[in-house]
């Protein structure tokens, strides 16, 4: 027998438990006006936002100072020790490019598969993509001895007919970054157009901001024809972005796989890098969205069900990455190649055992806790896990780059690698650069898609009905403010 709940006063929100049902994904969101009011309200600067921006700018200043010192003193201050001529810079480049690829991949693939939990987290992932690619694009320039000549990597028309070396991985990275930044920024902007129109039509908005939003919204009037073309364009970009992300991140993996260096020359790197990118991207999404939903009061938009579903995706990609690690071990043993066997022995039991221990613990062992539903639905634990994922994925790139270069074919070349304060400062500066742009973004444009949230909120109905109506049209006992008939 169904029970009847006692009606609550209208001022008490949320009215219903924040548990999604088949016909209502956001139970605590009542109407479109609430969506506009609460999500637009996140654009007002707060004390926490100013503190976060100040910390980000501080770390960015540290990174810029270290880079200026490196330009003055030369690349020798970066801790390179031949033959380890790739260090923290290339490691951090692959780390950020992986996070950048994950954002659009999460958004596009989940959109194509119509995953409901993407609605409130995909905007965060798309913005993360653009700023992560902007961060990754800095490191090929930082890695150059003369960074002011970075444009030599681009095949621009010049009167001397001198072209870049197209066999160089640096040139591949330039094409990968430019291509992906173009697609991801376009994908983000197209999805923002309806939300920019909402911001344009708000009251009490400054004339300058209204004019800027009017230009960015491209004259959006919310007509059926506009929505039809918008849906087709967004679907086309999602379908284009998915294979593009797979191919572009595979090109980044070719930086290593095309070399004969032990630990690099393997065909598993393209899918291995793609799975690792999704895994690291989910970790960064948790790192960003969990504090936002708490500080800006968005728990009834990014519900615990959304975090639960996203945690399952993170667990799945963790298992794929773990299988790739075990495949590497098996291939090194089964190949009979003494250089590969010696390299992996050194990597696991030799001088780099500590980095491998961090890698396997953070990427294989700790994510297994997500099999427990109680932990998947615990925001604090997901936030902790997200930090371990980010740390583990950075050390994954460290283990790929440094041990391979320090333990190549000739034993007399075997060496070690120790980053200097310049490496660490530029690494910290990259996080400051990324955080600065993201914090500026969330105070200018909505971090949750207003238009798509409205699609899963039941529309306001013409007249109130004393009882609720289920999806089949049957009446049932519920709260008295449940709408009755469609407007």
XYZ file of C-alpha atoms in Angstrom:
487
model
C 0.000 0.000 0.000
C 1.407 3.367 -0.984
C 2.057 5.874 1.745
C 1.077 9.542 1.541
C 3.703 12.102 2.579
C 2.700 15.204 4.496
C 2.837 18.377 2.356
C 5.694 20.759 3.089
C 5.523 24.568 3.060
C 6.530 26.123 -0.306
C 9.566 27.805 1.226
C 11.182 24.479 2.147
C 13.514 23.324 -0.641
C 14.368 20.798 -1.856
C 10.795 19.500 -1.793
C 11.651 15.902 -2.742
C 14.527 13.594 -1.846
C 17.517 14.207 -4.082
C 17.288 10.724 -5.570
C 16.658 10.426 -9.291
C 13.721 8.450 -10.609
C 12.897 7.248 -14.093
C 10.774 10.314 -14.792
C 12.689 12.906 -12.778
C 16.493 13.107 -12.838
C 16.785 16.257 -10.714
C 14.123 15.913 -7.997
C 15.073 19.129 -6.175
C 14.831 21.303 -9.309
C 11.263 22.492 -9.709
C 11.085 24.813 -12.707
C 13.032 26.698 -15.362
C 13.147 29.895 -13.306
C 15.011 28.056 -10.546
C 17.541 26.764 -13.102
C 18.162 30.266 -14.489
C 18.359 31.838 -11.047
C 20.672 29.338 -9.380
C 23.080 28.591 -12.212
C 23.338 32.249 -13.212
C 23.925 33.034 -9.538
C 27.211 31.115 -9.673
C 28.641 33.913 -11.822
C 28.811 36.271 -8.843
C 32.381 36.375 -7.422
C 32.798 35.064 -3.901
C 35.558 35.128 -1.318
C 36.500 31.502 -2.088
C 36.794 32.384 -5.757
C 39.124 35.322 -5.093
C 41.277 33.168 -2.804
C 41.491 30.428 -5.432
C 42.345 32.915 -8.156
C 45.033 34.481 -5.975
C 46.627 31.084 -5.290
C 46.523 30.211 -9.008
C 48.164 33.494 -10.014
C 50.799 33.012 -7.300
C 51.849 29.617 -8.663
C 51.719 30.963 -12.204
C 54.110 33.722 -11.139
C 56.489 31.114 -9.717
C 56.441 29.231 -13.023
C 57.022 32.376 -15.091
C 59.943 33.391 -12.878
C 61.545 29.949 -13.244
C 61.096 30.057 -17.032
C 62.699 33.491 -17.265
C 65.634 32.189 -15.223
C 65.890 29.205 -17.584
C 65.926 31.469 -20.651
C 68.704 33.533 -19.084
C 70.802 30.583 -17.854
C 70.039 27.926 -20.482
C 68.309 24.544 -20.474
C 71.045 23.101 -18.261
C 69.240 24.391 -15.175
C 66.334 22.052 -15.945
C 68.146 18.985 -14.642
C 68.772 17.204 -17.933
C 71.414 14.502 -17.641
C 72.287 12.757 -20.950
C 70.878 10.458 -22.176
C 67.784 11.587 -20.207
C 67.061 14.601 -22.391
C 63.301 14.394 -21.869
C 62.259 15.209 -18.329
C 59.469 16.915 -16.421
C 58.516 19.084 -19.401
C 57.593 16.258 -21.753
C 56.031 14.307 -18.869
C 53.789 17.226 -17.974
C 53.016 17.857 -21.653
C 51.633 14.331 -22.070
C 49.819 14.644 -18.720
C 47.974 17.806 -19.755
C 47.293 16.670 -23.315
C 45.755 13.502 -21.852
C 43.469 15.493 -19.573
C 42.583 17.738 -22.509
C 41.641 14.807 -24.708
C 39.561 13.241 -21.974
C 37.219 16.222 -21.587
C 35.799 16.253 -25.084
C 35.931 12.464 -25.273
C 33.778 12.235 -22.129
C 31.373 14.855 -23.419
C 31.136 13.616 -27.001
C 30.946 9.871 -26.389
C 28.475 10.207 -23.534
C 26.352 12.471 -25.731
C 26.350 9.950 -28.567
C 25.366 7.181 -26.144
C 22.751 9.453 -24.509
C 24.188 8.965 -21.029
C 21.954 10.937 -18.692
C 24.595 11.660 -16.063
C 26.675 13.757 -18.497
C 24.134 16.603 -18.463
C 25.457 18.406 -15.403
C 29.164 17.553 -15.698
C 29.940 17.827 -19.404
C 30.350 21.624 -19.486
C 33.020 21.348 -16.799
C 34.778 18.625 -18.838
C 34.638 20.658 -22.072
C 36.045 23.791 -20.428
C 38.706 21.654 -18.772
C 39.624 20.360 -22.234
C 40.270 23.774 -23.756
C 42.374 25.032 -20.851
C 44.292 21.757 -20.531
C 45.219 21.907 -24.230
C 46.287 25.539 -23.751
C 48.498 24.380 -20.883
C 49.955 21.456 -22.837
C 50.753 23.747 -25.773
C 53.199 25.668 -23.577
C 55.530 22.734 -22.956
C 56.899 22.162 -26.473
C 57.814 25.867 -26.350
C 59.315 25.578 -22.857
C 61.346 22.611 -24.064
C 62.990 24.619 -26.844
C 66.354 26.203 -26.249
C 65.224 29.334 -28.101
C 61.481 29.548 -27.416
C 61.057 32.786 -29.353
C 61.537 30.788 -32.548
C 58.670 28.401 -31.827
C 56.975 29.330 -35.110
C 59.687 27.387 -36.969
C 57.718 24.262 -36.012
C 54.758 25.459 -38.080
C 54.848 24.861 -41.865
C 54.232 28.482 -42.781
C 55.110 29.854 -46.274
C 58.544 31.466 -46.213
C 60.789 32.877 -48.906
C 63.657 30.488 -48.064
C 61.499 27.369 -48.660
C 62.705 25.922 -45.358
C 60.111 23.528 -43.973
C 59.955 21.716 -40.641
C 61.169 18.154 -40.331
C 57.897 16.273 -40.660
C 59.502 13.167 -39.145
C 60.011 15.018 -35.874
C 57.596 14.291 -33.014
C 57.631 18.011 -32.174
C 55.961 18.740 -35.502
C 53.426 15.984 -34.902
C 52.585 17.534 -31.552
C 52.081 20.952 -33.150
C 49.559 19.543 -35.615
C 47.849 17.495 -32.887
C 47.513 20.461 -30.528
C 46.302 22.928 -33.166
C 43.770 20.462 -34.585
C 42.405 19.444 -31.229
C 42.267 22.956 -29.812
C 40.245 24.093 -32.831
C 37.698 21.287 -32.543
C 37.367 21.364 -28.752
C 36.941 25.145 -28.567
C 34.335 25.011 -31.348
C 32.521 22.203 -29.552
C 32.503 24.217 -26.316
C 31.308 27.426 -27.990
C 28.461 25.789 -29.914
C 27.116 24.260 -26.711
C 27.356 27.623 -24.945
C 25.202 29.596 -27.409
C 21.775 28.952 -25.760
C 23.239 29.645 -22.293
C 24.853 32.883 -23.471
C 21.426 33.955 -24.741
C 19.993 33.304 -21.255
C 22.704 35.518 -19.731
C 22.038 38.179 -22.369
C 18.361 38.378 -21.464
C 18.877 38.727 -17.718
C 17.784 41.870 -15.904
C 20.257 44.167 -14.142
C 23.089 43.342 -16.504
C 25.600 45.986 -17.531
C 25.271 47.361 -21.089
C 28.803 46.273 -21.969
C 28.227 42.685 -20.867
C 24.858 42.662 -22.614
C 26.494 43.786 -25.861
C 29.222 41.140 -25.535
C 26.680 38.405 -24.824
C 24.571 39.619 -27.756
C 27.512 39.164 -30.114
C 28.495 35.788 -28.682
C 24.934 34.430 -28.780
C 24.812 35.035 -32.574
C 21.286 36.418 -32.413
C 19.801 33.350 -30.683
C 16.009 33.688 -30.333
C 15.086 30.222 -29.045
C 13.000 29.267 -32.071
C 12.227 25.729 -33.194
C 14.281 26.217 -36.347
C 17.311 27.352 -34.337
C 17.030 24.379 -31.992
C 16.795 21.971 -34.913
C 19.974 23.306 -36.514
C 21.679 23.508 -33.116
C 20.960 19.839 -32.362
C 22.271 18.765 -35.764
C 25.440 20.853 -35.447
C 26.124 19.582 -31.930
C 25.566 15.982 -32.991
C 27.895 16.459 -35.972
C 30.651 17.928 -33.790
C 30.248 15.136 -31.230
C 30.542 12.523 -33.986
C 33.578 14.337 -35.424
C 35.305 14.828 -32.081
C 35.199 11.191 -31.019
C 37.419 9.681 -33.754
C 39.512 12.852 -33.815
C 40.350 12.517 -30.136
C 41.273 8.877 -30.595
C 43.536 9.656 -33.537
C 45.152 12.770 -32.059
C 46.062 11.110 -28.772
C 47.366 8.146 -30.728
C 49.683 10.590 -32.509
C 50.951 11.755 -29.109
C 51.676 8.126 -28.205
C 53.677 7.794 -31.442
C 56.194 10.217 -29.924
C 57.299 7.182 -27.934
C 56.099 4.141 -29.859
C 58.002 5.053 -33.052
C 61.329 4.950 -31.190
C 63.383 1.802 -30.577
C 63.970 2.685 -26.918
C 63.150 -0.201 -24.512
C 59.700 0.249 -23.014
C 58.551 2.500 -25.850
C 58.618 0.404 -29.009
C 55.237 -1.269 -28.597
C 51.952 -1.253 -30.486
C 49.812 -1.089 -27.338
C 50.649 2.578 -26.739
C 47.805 4.196 -28.795
C 44.873 2.457 -27.023
C 46.830 2.522 -23.765
C 47.231 6.308 -23.980
C 43.574 6.833 -24.906
C 42.318 4.767 -21.948
C 44.741 6.571 -19.640
C 43.509 9.919 -20.959
C 39.885 9.116 -20.110
C 40.955 7.851 -16.688
C 42.976 10.971 -15.874
C 40.231 13.190 -17.267
C 37.645 11.635 -14.963
C 39.997 12.253 -12.055
C 40.337 15.919 -12.982
C 36.559 16.262 -13.440
C 36.058 14.993 -9.877
C 38.771 17.340 -8.608
C 36.951 20.307 -10.154
C 33.242 19.529 -9.881
C 33.112 18.265 -6.280
C 34.345 21.553 -4.716
C 32.116 23.534 -7.107
C 28.967 21.626 -6.152
C 29.732 22.231 -2.481
C 30.846 25.886 -2.529
C 28.200 27.104 -4.971
C 25.308 25.019 -3.629
C 24.887 22.838 -6.723
C 24.397 19.508 -4.991
C 20.869 19.212 -6.339
C 22.208 19.594 -9.909
C 25.338 17.450 -9.680
C 23.641 14.788 -7.612
C 25.258 11.835 -5.925
C 23.771 9.672 -8.702
C 25.793 11.593 -11.287
C 28.959 11.122 -9.250
C 28.155 7.446 -8.836
C 27.796 6.934 -12.606
C 30.965 8.895 -13.332
C 32.835 6.838 -10.730
C 31.791 3.669 -12.558
C 33.319 5.083 -15.752
C 36.516 5.902 -13.854
C 36.599 2.368 -12.440
C 36.112 0.864 -15.908
C 38.969 2.864 -17.426
C 41.143 2.015 -14.417
C 40.646 -1.675 -15.175
C 41.592 -1.093 -18.826
C 44.742 0.762 -17.801
C 45.605 -2.015 -15.353
C 45.220 -4.598 -18.120
C 47.579 -2.513 -20.271
C 50.173 -2.520 -17.475
C 49.969 -6.313 -17.182
C 50.186 -6.643 -20.954
C 53.432 -4.654 -20.862
C 54.870 -7.023 -18.270
C 53.820 -10.092 -20.257
C 55.180 -8.815 -23.580
C 58.523 -7.888 -21.991
C 58.818 -11.398 -20.526
C 57.434 -13.333 -23.504
C 59.435 -11.430 -26.143
C 62.748 -12.840 -24.945
C 64.326 -9.452 -25.618
C 67.029 -9.041 -23.017
C 66.952 -5.233 -23.227
C 63.186 -5.180 -22.561
C 63.469 -7.698 -19.719
C 66.321 -5.763 -18.125
C 64.423 -2.498 -18.472
C 61.263 -3.809 -16.802
C 63.273 -5.453 -14.039
C 64.916 -2.097 -13.358
C 61.579 -0.337 -13.580
C 59.825 -2.564 -11.050
C 62.609 -3.796 -8.749
C 65.510 -1.478 -9.593
C 66.213 2.206 -9.086
C 62.737 3.334 -10.205
C 60.756 0.986 -7.965
C 59.356 3.901 -5.946
C 57.857 5.602 -9.026
C 56.344 2.298 -10.200
C 54.931 1.697 -6.721
C 53.175 5.075 -6.772
C 51.921 4.411 -10.295
C 50.420 0.982 -9.610
C 49.004 1.937 -6.219
C 47.241 5.073 -7.473
C 46.037 3.687 -10.823
C 45.343 0.022 -10.086
C 44.881 -0.589 -6.371
C 43.078 2.449 -4.924
C 40.457 2.723 -7.737
C 39.311 -0.819 -6.862
C 37.587 0.780 -3.876
C 35.024 2.109 -6.358
C 33.545 -1.383 -6.532
C 31.989 -0.500 -3.157
C 28.782 1.455 -3.739
C 29.044 3.332 -0.448
C 32.427 4.744 -1.478
C 31.234 5.577 -4.998
C 28.473 7.647 -3.450
C 30.780 9.413 -1.005
C 31.849 12.775 -2.453
C 34.743 13.156 -0.002
C 36.212 9.789 -0.970
C 35.812 10.537 -4.691
C 37.664 13.812 -4.164
C 40.528 11.960 -2.460
C 40.580 9.328 -5.200
C 40.689 12.066 -7.844
C 43.908 13.407 -6.339
C 45.471 9.946 -6.318
C 44.410 9.459 -9.953
C 46.066 12.727 -10.980
C 49.234 11.819 -9.095
C 49.260 8.288 -10.486
C 48.759 9.411 -14.085
C 51.580 11.947 -13.813
C 53.867 9.209 -12.504
C 52.690 6.927 -15.314
C 54.199 9.394 -17.785
C 57.276 9.696 -15.555
C 57.740 5.913 -15.616
C 57.303 5.859 -19.392
C 59.828 8.635 -20.074
C 62.622 8.603 -17.502
C 63.334 4.890 -16.819
C 63.361 4.123 -20.556
C 65.887 6.843 -21.353
C 68.009 6.122 -18.309
C 68.223 2.361 -19.016
C 68.709 1.931 -22.763
C 70.710 -0.689 -24.660
C 74.250 0.260 -23.599
C 75.008 -0.315 -19.893
C 77.686 2.366 -19.889
C 74.954 4.906 -20.701
C 72.758 3.968 -17.758
C 72.228 6.966 -15.532
C 69.750 8.647 -13.228
C 67.588 11.746 -13.356
C 66.848 14.320 -10.705
C 64.502 17.248 -11.418
C 65.656 20.662 -10.215
C 63.723 23.489 -8.614
C 63.192 24.924 -12.108
C 61.341 21.761 -13.187
C 59.170 21.755 -10.094
C 58.448 25.486 -10.381
C 57.331 25.227 -14.016
C 55.222 22.180 -13.109
C 53.505 24.206 -10.373
C 53.144 27.116 -12.787
C 51.285 24.904 -15.255
C 48.673 24.072 -12.609
C 48.425 27.781 -11.775
C 47.943 28.617 -15.474
C 45.193 26.001 -15.850
C 43.417 26.994 -12.623
C 43.546 30.696 -13.480
C 41.792 30.242 -16.823
C 39.211 27.854 -15.388
C 38.372 30.167 -12.483
C 37.985 33.096 -14.866
C 35.722 30.971 -17.074
C 33.301 29.935 -14.333
C 32.685 33.586 -13.387
C 31.905 34.651 -16.947
C 29.970 31.669 -18.318
C 27.875 28.949 -16.610
C 29.803 25.847 -15.570
C 26.593 23.786 -15.832
C 24.641 23.777 -19.083
C 21.426 25.713 -18.442
C 19.729 24.615 -21.661
C 20.416 20.907 -21.205
C 19.386 20.948 -17.555
C 16.041 22.398 -18.636
C 15.580 19.454 -20.988
C 15.440 17.040 -18.043
C 13.319 19.295 -15.786
C 9.554 18.769 -16.179
C 8.020 21.900 -17.725
C 5.725 24.195 -15.762
C 2.139 23.079 -16.225
C -0.897 25.217 -16.769
C -2.684 24.592 -13.499
C -1.769 22.997 -10.210
C -3.316 19.618 -9.544
C -4.068 18.241 -6.086
C -2.345 14.987 -7.012
C 0.670 13.952 -9.053
C 0.555 12.340 -12.481
C 2.931 9.539 -13.410
C 4.450 9.182 -16.945
C 1.551 6.918 -17.952
C -1.003 9.607 -17.045
C -2.283 7.915 -13.874
C -2.949 9.936 -10.715
C -1.127 9.085 -7.510
C -0.935 10.560 -4.037
C 1.972 13.017 -3.731
C 2.659 16.612 -2.810
C -0.047 19.171 -3.602
C 2.230 21.404 -5.683
C 2.919 18.703 -8.278
C 1.818 20.156 -11.664
C -1.171 18.756 -13.400
C -1.634 19.729 -17.049
C 0.843 20.884 -19.677
C 0.868 24.569 -20.518
